[in-house]
Amino acid sequence: MDIPGLTYDHSMELSYAEEFSVDYYNDGYALITIDQEGQFLVVPEGKKAPKGLEKDITVIQQPLNNIYLVATSAMDLFRAIDGIDSIRLSGTQENGWYIQEAKDAMESGKMIYAGKYNAPDYELILDEGCGLAIESTMIHHNPEVEEKLEQFGIPVMVERSSYESHPLGRTEWMKLYAVLLGKEDVAEKAFKEQTDKLDKVLTSDDKDTGKTVAFFYINSTGAVNVRKNGDYVSNMIELAGGRYVFQDLDSVETTSASVSMSMEEFYAAAADADYLVYNATIDNPIQSVDELVAKNELFEDFKAVQEGNVWCVGKYMYQATDIVGQLITDFHLMLTDGDEKDMTFLTKVSDK
């Protein structure tokens, strides 16, 4: 788009991400556009925003050293581009992080807790000279928080990486954060490592195994929570050469990426699945099949249980947005009886 006083140069090339775009202008300016969330003009250090800038374009002034990061999925992307030092304020407490660098930064005091998304510590945020708040779409449940931060002169960026349909689309958001920090070259290299992993799976002789997979967890009421078809997890299973068993859930009317169903409904769809993968990003990991059967005796009759093909993915998965290519590789190794030692996220659940 035309910006008074600036000359358009080129746009960022994106391979998978569809929820954002970046346009570059002369003298190091960059315009970030996030679908449904607005536009942000990144202004280089020592320069000013051009006069006549449209009011709905938010200005982000470099350098950025005191970011308030509330969107947990973004932390690993900052880690991947060596940008954690730019994050001073966290919306997650130390015990809520599964990313070691984030835990270490909080333990050392380089990063401090500044309140969760709906209850930020405004005084602390202002005292630290926060230059940008990065929120998840959860902030829309508390619009007064976003308004107050903006009233204090703090730009608010709402990220939408979780809305990307392709798993590597989420990972490609590291390129957006790289624009903020001037680390595009680092992001390109880190992102290529993940696309190379996917390419290796897609070009393998057994890229289509035909094996079926159910990805789920049991909630506190005893119901089963599964991902909708077309979600990034189900897409990862498909890219790994598997077949996600819940093919008809993309028509379910809900804005959530997950669906809750009764155990009987789950049994009807997944009893004959070749693999069961327990999602412990929300629930606690299961260590044995006996723990799974304790949640519901019907699991004894599942094909995957009887054949010893029950796996578990741990709490790190949701925060590990920078190595999605590795998780696809893990699924592929699972489906092709690969070595568990080569896996990062998946753990085989013992028979007893």
Short mmCIF file of C-alpha atoms in Angstrom, two decimals:
data_model
loop_
_atom_site.label_atom_id
_atom_site.label_comp_id
_atom_site.label_asym_id
_atom_site.label_seq_id
_atom_site.Cartn_x
_atom_site.Cartn_y
_atom_site.Cartn_z
CA MET A 1 0.00 0.00 0.00
CA ASP A 2 1.04 3.61 -0.52
CA ILE A 3 2.47 5.33 2.57
CA PRO A 4 3.12 9.07 2.36
CA GLY A 5 6.84 9.82 2.38
CA LEU A 6 7.91 6.21 1.83
CA THR A 7 8.76 4.29 -1.33
CA TYR A 8 7.66 0.65 -1.62
CA ASP A 9 10.53 -1.75 -2.28
CA HIS A 10 9.35 -5.35 -2.07
CA SER A 11 7.23 -7.84 -0.10
CA MET A 12 8.36 -10.75 2.06
CA GLU A 13 8.12 -14.14 0.37
CA LEU A 14 6.09 -16.57 2.45
CA SER A 15 5.87 -20.31 1.86
CA TYR A 16 2.97 -21.33 4.10
CA ALA A 17 1.74 -18.49 6.33
CA GLU A 18 -1.48 -16.83 5.21
CA GLU A 19 -2.42 -14.78 8.28
CA PHE A 20 0.19 -12.05 7.85
CA SER A 21 2.21 -10.22 5.23
CA VAL A 22 5.18 -7.84 5.26
CA ASP A 23 5.89 -5.02 2.83
CA TYR A 24 9.30 -3.34 2.85
CA TYR A 25 9.88 0.34 2.08
CA ASN A 26 12.95 2.48 1.55
CA ASP A 27 15.28 3.33 4.44
CA GLY A 28 14.45 0.16 6.39
CA TYR A 29 10.74 0.72 7.09
CA ALA A 30 8.43 -2.33 7.08
CA LEU A 31 4.64 -2.62 7.14
CA ILE A 32 3.24 -5.71 8.86
CA THR A 33 -0.36 -6.64 8.10
CA ILE A 34 -2.09 -9.23 10.32
CA ASP A 35 -5.41 -10.54 9.06
CA GLN A 36 -8.36 -9.13 11.05
CA GLU A 37 -5.97 -7.50 13.53
CA GLY A 38 -4.53 -4.46 11.78
CA GLN A 39 -1.33 -2.99 10.39
CA PHE A 40 1.95 -2.04 12.06
CA LEU A 41 4.67 0.18 10.68
CA VAL A 42 8.10 -0.82 11.98
CA VAL A 43 10.24 2.32 12.17
CA PRO A 44 14.05 1.89 12.18
CA GLU A 45 16.17 3.19 15.05
CA GLY A 46 16.93 6.87 14.69
CA LYS A 47 14.06 7.49 12.27
CA LYS A 48 10.49 8.73 12.76
CA ALA A 49 7.13 7.67 11.43
CA PRO A 50 6.26 9.60 8.25
CA LYS A 51 3.80 12.46 8.50
CA GLY A 52 0.30 11.83 7.27
CA LEU A 53 0.32 8.17 8.35
CA GLU A 54 -3.18 6.68 8.53
CA LYS A 55 -4.51 6.59 12.10
CA ASP A 56 -5.30 2.88 12.01
CA ILE A 57 -1.64 1.99 11.37
CA THR A 58 0.17 1.34 14.65
CA VAL A 59 3.76 2.54 14.89
CA ILE A 60 6.40 0.24 16.39
CA GLN A 61 9.71 1.98 17.07
CA GLN A 62 12.97 0.05 16.94
CA PRO A 63 14.97 -1.03 18.84
CA LEU A 64 12.65 -3.29 20.79
CA ASN A 65 14.19 -4.43 24.09
CA ASN A 66 11.28 -4.56 26.52
CA ILE A 67 8.56 -6.62 24.87
CA TYR A 68 5.62 -7.84 26.97
CA LEU A 69 4.99 -11.32 25.56
CA VAL A 70 1.61 -12.75 26.47
CA ALA A 71 1.13 -15.10 23.50
CA THR A 72 2.93 -18.22 24.74
CA SER A 73 3.21 -19.78 21.27
CA ALA A 74 5.47 -16.91 20.18
CA MET A 75 8.22 -17.52 22.76
CA ASP A 76 9.81 -20.45 20.91
CA LEU A 77 9.82 -18.45 17.69
CA PHE A 78 11.74 -15.67 19.45
CA ARG A 79 14.09 -18.34 20.81
CA ALA A 80 14.64 -19.69 17.30
CA ILE A 81 15.82 -16.29 16.06
CA ASP A 82 17.93 -15.64 19.17
CA GLY A 83 15.52 -12.95 20.30
CA ILE A 84 14.53 -13.91 23.84
CA ASP A 85 16.73 -11.12 25.22
CA SER A 86 14.26 -8.65 23.67
CA ILE A 87 11.48 -9.99 25.91
CA ARG A 88 11.54 -8.35 29.31
CA LEU A 89 7.97 -9.02 30.45
CA SER A 90 6.17 -12.37 30.43
CA GLY A 91 2.46 -13.11 30.64
CA THR A 92 3.31 -16.61 31.89
CA GLN A 93 4.95 -17.43 35.20
CA GLU A 94 8.22 -19.34 35.34
CA ASN A 95 6.59 -22.69 36.16
CA GLY A 96 4.33 -22.32 33.11
CA TRP A 97 7.17 -22.36 30.60
CA TYR A 98 8.48 -25.58 29.04
CA ILE A 99 11.06 -23.68 26.98
CA GLN A 100 14.33 -23.86 28.92
CA GLU A 101 15.66 -20.51 27.73
CA ALA A 102 12.49 -18.78 28.96
CA LYS A 103 12.69 -20.54 32.33
CA ASP A 104 16.36 -19.59 32.65
CA ALA A 105 15.65 -15.94 31.77
CA MET A 106 12.96 -15.73 34.44
CA GLU A 107 15.10 -17.49 37.04
CA SER A 108 17.95 -15.04 36.44
CA GLY A 109 15.62 -12.02 36.49
CA LYS A 110 16.29 -11.04 32.87
CA MET A 111 12.61 -11.71 32.23
CA ILE A 112 9.93 -10.92 34.81
CA TYR A 113 6.30 -11.83 35.23
CA ALA A 114 3.98 -8.91 34.42
CA GLY A 115 0.57 -10.51 34.81
CA LYS A 116 -1.57 -12.68 32.55
CA TYR A 117 -3.47 -11.38 29.54
CA ASN A 118 -6.59 -10.31 31.45
CA ALA A 119 -4.77 -8.86 34.48
CA PRO A 120 -1.50 -7.17 33.46
CA ASP A 121 0.58 -5.23 35.97
CA TYR A 122 0.25 -1.86 34.23
CA GLU A 123 2.57 -0.07 36.67
CA LEU A 124 5.36 -2.59 36.14
CA ILE A 125 4.87 -2.58 32.36
CA LEU A 126 5.14 1.23 32.27
CA ASP A 127 8.13 1.29 34.63
CA GLU A 128 10.00 -1.11 32.34
CA GLY A 129 9.44 1.09 29.29
CA CYS A 130 7.56 -1.57 27.34
CA GLY A 131 7.72 -0.93 23.59
CA LEU A 132 5.29 -3.61 22.42
CA ALA A 133 2.73 -6.06 23.84
CA ILE A 134 2.25 -9.28 21.85
CA GLU A 135 -1.08 -10.88 22.70
CA SER A 136 -3.01 -13.95 21.59
CA THR A 137 -6.60 -13.62 20.39
CA MET A 138 -7.66 -14.31 23.99
CA ILE A 139 -7.24 -10.56 24.54
CA HIS A 140 -10.47 -10.02 22.62
CA HIS A 141 -12.31 -11.41 25.64
CA ASN A 142 -10.93 -8.43 27.59
CA PRO A 143 -10.90 -5.52 25.13
CA GLU A 144 -10.55 -3.07 28.00
CA VAL A 145 -7.02 -4.39 28.62
CA GLU A 146 -5.97 -3.76 25.02
CA GLU A 147 -7.52 -0.27 25.16
CA LYS A 148 -5.72 0.61 28.39
CA LEU A 149 -2.33 -0.54 27.10
CA GLU A 150 -2.84 1.57 23.99
CA GLN A 151 -3.89 4.56 26.12
CA PHE A 152 -0.51 4.25 27.86
CA GLY A 153 1.15 4.47 24.44
CA ILE A 154 2.05 0.77 24.25
CA PRO A 155 1.43 -0.79 20.81
CA VAL A 156 -0.60 -4.02 21.00
CA MET A 157 -0.05 -6.72 18.39
CA VAL A 158 -2.47 -9.67 18.36
CA GLU A 159 -0.88 -12.70 16.73
CA ARG A 160 -2.90 -15.31 14.79
CA SER A 161 -0.38 -18.09 14.21
CA SER A 162 -2.80 -20.68 15.61
CA TYR A 163 -5.19 -19.90 12.74
CA GLU A 164 -2.71 -21.07 10.12
CA SER A 165 -4.01 -24.17 8.34
CA HIS A 166 -0.57 -25.52 7.41
CA PRO A 167 1.56 -26.58 10.39
CA LEU A 168 4.62 -24.81 9.02
CA GLY A 169 2.52 -21.69 8.59
CA ARG A 170 2.66 -21.35 12.39
CA THR A 171 6.42 -21.74 12.35
CA GLU A 172 6.79 -19.16 9.58
CA TRP A 173 5.57 -16.49 12.01
CA MET A 174 9.18 -16.38 13.21
CA LYS A 175 9.77 -14.25 10.09
CA LEU A 176 7.30 -11.65 11.38
CA TYR A 177 9.07 -11.44 14.74
CA ALA A 178 12.38 -11.27 12.90
CA VAL A 179 11.17 -8.07 11.20
CA LEU A 180 10.64 -6.52 14.64
CA LEU A 181 14.19 -7.37 15.70
CA GLY A 182 15.99 -7.01 12.37
CA LYS A 183 16.86 -10.72 12.28
CA GLU A 184 15.35 -11.81 8.95
CA ASP A 185 18.47 -13.75 7.91
CA VAL A 186 18.43 -15.77 11.13
CA ALA A 187 14.74 -16.58 10.65
CA GLU A 188 15.24 -17.69 7.05
CA LYS A 189 17.91 -20.18 8.13
CA ALA A 190 15.89 -21.52 11.08
CA PHE A 191 12.75 -21.86 8.97
CA LYS A 192 14.60 -23.71 6.21
CA GLU A 193 15.76 -26.33 8.73
CA GLN A 194 12.10 -27.17 9.36
CA THR A 195 11.02 -27.14 5.72
CA ASP A 196 13.96 -29.46 4.95
CA LYS A 197 12.63 -31.92 7.55
CA LEU A 198 9.18 -31.83 5.94
CA ASP A 199 10.66 -32.27 2.47
CA LYS A 200 12.56 -35.34 3.69
CA VAL A 201 9.30 -36.91 4.88
CA LEU A 202 7.39 -35.97 1.72
CA THR A 203 10.04 -37.45 -0.54
CA SER A 204 10.50 -40.69 1.42
CA ASP A 205 9.48 -44.02 -0.08
CA ASP A 206 6.88 -44.54 2.68
CA LYS A 207 5.38 -41.03 2.62
CA ASP A 208 1.86 -42.55 2.59
CA THR A 209 1.51 -45.32 5.15
CA GLY A 210 -2.29 -45.58 5.17
CA LYS A 211 -2.15 -45.98 8.95
CA THR A 212 -4.93 -44.32 10.97
CA VAL A 213 -4.29 -42.10 13.99
CA ALA A 214 -6.49 -40.71 16.77
CA PHE A 215 -5.14 -37.68 18.65
CA PHE A 216 -7.05 -36.94 21.87
CA TYR A 217 -7.23 -36.47 25.63
CA ILE A 218 -9.81 -37.18 28.33
CA ASN A 219 -11.13 -34.08 30.08
CA SER A 220 -12.18 -33.70 33.71
CA THR A 221 -15.77 -34.77 32.98
CA GLY A 222 -14.72 -37.99 31.26
CA ALA A 223 -15.52 -36.72 27.77
CA VAL A 224 -12.99 -37.03 24.95
CA ASN A 225 -11.45 -33.94 23.39
CA VAL A 226 -10.18 -34.29 19.81
CA ARG A 227 -8.86 -31.91 17.17
CA LYS A 228 -11.06 -31.03 14.22
CA ASN A 229 -10.11 -32.24 10.76
CA GLY A 230 -8.12 -29.50 9.03
CA ASP A 231 -6.54 -28.39 12.31
CA TYR A 232 -2.75 -28.06 12.31
CA VAL A 233 -2.36 -31.28 14.35
CA SER A 234 -4.49 -33.37 12.00
CA ASN A 235 -2.63 -31.81 9.07
CA MET A 236 0.71 -32.82 10.63
CA ILE A 237 -0.51 -36.41 10.88
CA GLU A 238 -1.55 -36.34 7.22
CA LEU A 239 1.77 -34.80 6.13
CA ALA A 240 3.59 -37.52 8.09
CA GLY A 241 1.86 -40.17 5.99
CA GLY A 242 -1.00 -41.08 8.33
CA ARG A 243 -4.76 -40.76 8.16
CA TYR A 244 -6.56 -38.78 10.85
CA VAL A 245 -9.61 -40.78 11.93
CA PHE A 246 -11.95 -37.84 12.54
CA GLN A 247 -12.49 -36.81 8.93
CA ASP A 248 -16.02 -35.46 9.41
CA LEU A 249 -15.38 -32.97 12.22
CA ASP A 250 -14.53 -30.01 9.98
CA SER A 251 -18.28 -29.50 9.53
CA VAL A 252 -18.95 -29.15 13.26
CA GLU A 253 -20.12 -25.61 13.99
CA THR A 254 -17.61 -24.22 16.46
CA THR A 255 -14.86 -21.63 16.28
CA SER A 256 -12.64 -23.84 18.42
CA ALA A 257 -10.06 -26.13 16.83
CA SER A 258 -11.13 -28.92 19.18
CA VAL A 259 -14.36 -30.86 19.70
CA SER A 260 -15.65 -32.67 22.77
CA MET A 261 -17.47 -35.99 22.33
CA SER A 262 -18.73 -38.84 24.46
CA MET A 263 -16.59 -41.92 24.99
CA GLU A 264 -19.14 -43.92 22.99
CA GLU A 265 -18.76 -41.56 20.01
CA PHE A 266 -14.99 -41.73 20.30
CA TYR A 267 -15.11 -45.53 20.46
CA ALA A 268 -17.19 -45.71 17.29
CA ALA A 269 -14.67 -43.61 15.38
CA ALA A 270 -11.35 -44.68 16.87
CA ALA A 271 -11.65 -48.25 18.18
CA ASP A 272 -10.00 -49.60 15.01
CA ALA A 273 -7.37 -46.84 14.70
CA ASP A 274 -3.85 -48.14 14.21
CA TYR A 275 -2.38 -45.59 16.62
CA LEU A 276 -3.64 -43.67 19.64
CA VAL A 277 -1.75 -40.49 20.54
CA TYR A 278 -2.62 -38.99 23.91
CA ASN A 279 -2.44 -35.20 23.99
CA ALA A 280 -0.77 -34.27 27.29
CA THR A 281 -0.30 -30.58 26.42
CA ILE A 282 -3.40 -29.94 28.53
CA ASP A 283 -3.85 -33.08 30.62
CA ASN A 284 -1.02 -34.88 32.44
CA PRO A 285 1.07 -37.39 30.44
CA ILE A 286 0.13 -41.04 30.74
CA GLN A 287 2.95 -43.43 31.60
CA SER A 288 1.20 -46.74 30.93
CA VAL A 289 -1.75 -48.29 29.13
CA ASP A 290 -3.17 -49.12 32.57
CA GLU A 291 -3.47 -45.36 33.23
CA LEU A 292 -5.39 -44.97 30.00
CA VAL A 293 -7.73 -47.88 30.76
CA ALA A 294 -8.28 -46.39 34.23
CA LYS A 295 -9.80 -43.36 32.52
CA ASN A 296 -12.30 -45.64 30.73
CA GLU A 297 -12.44 -49.44 30.51
CA LEU A 298 -13.53 -49.28 26.87
CA PHE A 299 -9.93 -48.60 25.92
CA GLU A 300 -9.15 -52.28 26.55
CA ASP A 301 -11.00 -53.09 23.31
CA PHE A 302 -9.14 -50.56 21.13
CA LYS A 303 -6.97 -52.06 18.39
CA ALA A 304 -4.04 -49.73 19.18
CA VAL A 305 -4.11 -50.75 22.84
CA GLN A 306 -4.14 -54.45 22.02
CA GLU A 307 -1.30 -54.06 19.51
CA GLY A 308 0.85 -51.81 21.73
CA ASN A 309 0.58 -48.69 19.60
CA VAL A 310 -0.28 -46.06 22.22
CA TRP A 311 1.83 -42.90 22.28
CA CYS A 312 1.89 -39.68 24.24
CA VAL A 313 2.92 -36.14 23.33
CA GLY A 314 4.07 -33.97 26.24
CA LYS A 315 3.38 -30.44 27.41
CA TYR A 316 6.26 -28.96 25.43
CA MET A 317 4.46 -29.49 22.10
CA TYR A 318 2.16 -26.48 22.24
CA GLN A 319 4.99 -24.09 23.04
CA ALA A 320 7.41 -25.66 20.53
CA THR A 321 6.18 -23.75 17.51
CA ASP A 322 9.62 -23.37 15.95
CA ILE A 323 10.28 -27.07 15.30
CA VAL A 324 7.00 -28.23 13.77
CA GLY A 325 8.99 -30.04 11.08
CA GLN A 326 10.46 -32.21 13.84
CA LEU A 327 7.00 -33.14 15.15
CA ILE A 328 5.94 -34.19 11.64
CA THR A 329 9.12 -36.27 11.54
CA ASP A 330 8.17 -37.83 14.91
CA PHE A 331 4.75 -38.83 13.59
CA HIS A 332 6.37 -40.30 10.49
CA LEU A 333 8.83 -42.30 12.61
CA MET A 334 5.93 -43.58 14.71
CA LEU A 335 4.00 -44.66 11.61
CA THR A 336 7.00 -46.41 10.08
CA ASP A 337 8.30 -48.10 13.24
CA GLY A 338 11.27 -45.78 13.42
CA ASP A 339 13.63 -45.45 16.36
CA GLU A 340 12.05 -43.66 19.34
CA LYS A 341 15.51 -42.26 20.18
CA ASP A 342 15.23 -40.04 17.10
CA MET A 343 11.98 -38.48 18.35
CA THR A 344 11.67 -35.17 20.19
CA PHE A 345 8.01 -35.00 21.20
CA LEU A 346 6.49 -38.48 21.11
CA THR A 347 6.94 -41.14 23.79
CA LYS A 348 5.66 -44.68 23.50
CA VAL A 349 3.38 -45.62 26.39
CA SER A 350 4.35 -48.82 28.16
CA ASP A 351 1.98 -51.78 28.11
CA LYS A 352 1.74 -51.83 31.90
#
